[in-house]
Amino acid sequence: MNKYQILLPGGELLEDVLAYLNMAGIPVKFKSRCYRATVPNLPLEFVVVRASSIPDLISNPVFPNITGGITGSDILIEAGIINTPTIPISLLVPDYIPSQMFLGVRPNLINKSLNGLTIATKYPSIAKQYLLSSKTQANIFYIPGKDEAMLYLSQKVAGIIGIKKSGNTQTANNIVVRNTIFTCSLNWIKRQNLDQKSSAAVTKFEALIRI
């Protein structure tokens, strides 16, 4: 039986996604250090990849067996992808705490102008739109990860635009939240123009995850 592939996000999102899938009756379990898993009675296999790679992988014809994936709304918004179905994770995982996109700054800048200073971020598109909407003339420095560390490297870096959940990393690096930009969700994105067989498999999966 052919296996159609569903991409799952690695990192912090994976635990929440797996909890939801298991509560939805899809018992996905990965062996240690293995990034692929199958489940009984579904022609699907699940593959863990970097969350930010999911939109590009789904649309790339090099990977024809990929039928869809679950990733964060922050990834999709940054990629310019909107109107994708939100997974109602809180229905089955009542203690789920969503992440938040936020602007965090040095404590001495909490109420001061950021004009002329620099914001470090791995979300340059979101940062640009936010700074424009708030009429802030700050520079954007793209960094693919560990953006909090940039504040140690230069006083010209005023803060970050990034994602927080517990807030422990920001607290440990003496960054305070100046503004919450939006609350993130887990979203489902699928490949366009699926054939009949893969479309049937995806439709069954969507019903199970309440899309």
CSV table of C-alpha atoms in Angstrom, one decimal, residues 94-192:
chain,number,residue,atom,x,y,z
A,94,PRO,CA,-7.1,21.4,27.3
A,95,ASP,CA,-3.8,22.4,28.9
A,96,TYR,CA,-2.3,23.5,25.6
A,97,ILE,CA,-0.6,26.9,25.9
A,98,PRO,CA,-0.2,28.7,22.6
A,99,SER,CA,3.0,30.6,21.7
A,100,GLN,CA,3.0,34.3,21.1
A,101,MET,CA,4.8,36.5,18.6
A,102,PHE,CA,6.2,39.4,20.6
A,103,LEU,CA,8.5,42.4,20.6
A,104,GLY,CA,11.0,42.1,23.4
A,105,VAL,CA,13.5,44.8,24.4
A,106,ARG,CA,16.2,45.6,26.9
A,107,PRO,CA,14.5,46.7,30.2
A,108,ASN,CA,15.8,50.3,29.9
A,109,LEU,CA,14.0,50.6,26.5
A,110,ILE,CA,10.6,49.4,27.6
A,111,ASN,CA,9.0,52.9,27.1
A,112,LYS,CA,11.6,54.5,24.9
A,113,SER,CA,11.7,55.1,21.1
A,114,LEU,CA,13.4,52.3,19.1
A,115,ASN,CA,14.0,54.6,16.1
A,116,GLY,CA,17.5,54.2,14.7
A,117,LEU,CA,18.1,51.0,16.7
A,118,THR,CA,18.1,47.4,15.5
A,119,ILE,CA,15.7,44.6,16.0
A,120,ALA,CA,17.0,41.0,15.6
A,121,THR,CA,14.6,38.4,14.3
A,122,LYS,CA,14.1,35.3,12.3
A,123,TYR,CA,10.8,36.7,11.0
A,124,PRO,CA,11.9,39.6,8.8
A,125,SER,CA,8.6,39.9,6.9
A,126,ILE,CA,6.5,39.9,10.1
A,127,ALA,CA,9.0,42.4,11.7
A,128,LYS,CA,8.8,44.7,8.7
A,129,GLN,CA,5.0,44.8,8.8
A,130,TYR,CA,4.9,45.3,12.5
A,131,LEU,CA,7.4,48.2,12.5
A,132,LEU,CA,5.5,49.9,9.6
A,133,SER,CA,2.2,49.6,11.4
A,134,SER,CA,3.7,50.9,14.6
A,135,LYS,CA,5.5,53.7,12.8
A,136,THR,CA,8.8,52.6,14.2
A,137,GLN,CA,11.9,53.4,12.1
A,138,ALA,CA,14.1,50.6,13.4
A,139,ASN,CA,16.5,48.4,11.4
A,140,ILE,CA,15.9,44.7,11.0
A,141,PHE,CA,18.7,42.2,11.4
A,142,TYR,CA,17.9,38.7,10.2
A,143,ILE,CA,19.2,35.8,12.3
A,144,PRO,CA,17.9,32.3,11.8
A,145,GLY,CA,18.0,31.4,15.5
A,146,LYS,CA,19.2,32.4,19.0
A,147,ASP,CA,18.1,35.9,18.3
A,148,GLU,CA,18.2,36.6,22.1
A,149,ALA,CA,22.0,36.3,22.0
A,150,MET,CA,22.2,39.3,19.6
A,151,LEU,CA,21.7,41.7,22.5
A,152,TYR,CA,25.0,40.6,24.1
A,153,LEU,CA,26.9,41.4,20.9
A,154,SER,CA,25.9,45.1,20.4
A,155,GLN,CA,24.2,47.9,22.3
A,156,LYS,CA,22.7,48.9,18.9
A,157,VAL,CA,20.5,45.8,19.1
A,158,ALA,CA,17.5,47.0,21.1
A,159,GLY,CA,15.5,43.8,21.1
A,160,ILE,CA,13.9,41.0,19.2
A,161,ILE,CA,10.7,40.0,17.4
A,162,GLY,CA,10.2,36.4,18.0
A,163,ILE,CA,8.2,33.6,19.6
A,164,LYS,CA,7.7,32.9,23.3
A,165,LYS,CA,5.8,30.2,25.2
A,166,SER,CA,6.9,29.9,28.8
A,167,GLY,CA,9.0,33.1,28.6
A,168,ASN,CA,11.9,31.4,30.4
A,169,THR,CA,14.5,32.1,27.6
A,170,GLN,CA,13.6,35.8,27.5
A,171,THR,CA,13.8,36.1,31.3
A,172,ALA,CA,17.1,34.3,31.4
A,173,ASN,CA,18.5,36.8,28.8
A,174,ASN,CA,17.0,39.9,30.5
A,175,ILE,CA,14.5,40.7,27.7
A,176,VAL,CA,11.1,42.1,28.6
A,177,VAL,CA,8.0,42.0,26.5
A,178,ARG,CA,7.1,45.4,25.1
A,179,ASN,CA,4.2,44.2,23.0
A,180,THR,CA,2.4,41.0,22.0
A,181,ILE,CA,2.0,41.0,18.2
A,182,PHE,CA,-0.3,38.0,17.8
A,183,THR,CA,-1.1,34.6,19.3
A,184,CYS,CA,0.1,31.7,17.3
A,185,SER,CA,-1.9,28.7,16.2
A,186,LEU,CA,-1.1,25.3,14.7
A,187,ASN,CA,-2.3,25.1,11.1
A,188,TRP,CA,-2.8,22.5,8.5
A,189,ILE,CA,-1.5,23.1,4.9
A,190,LYS,CA,-2.0,20.6,2.1
A,191,ARG,CA,-0.6,20.2,-1.4
A,192,GLN,CA,-2.7,21.6,-4.2
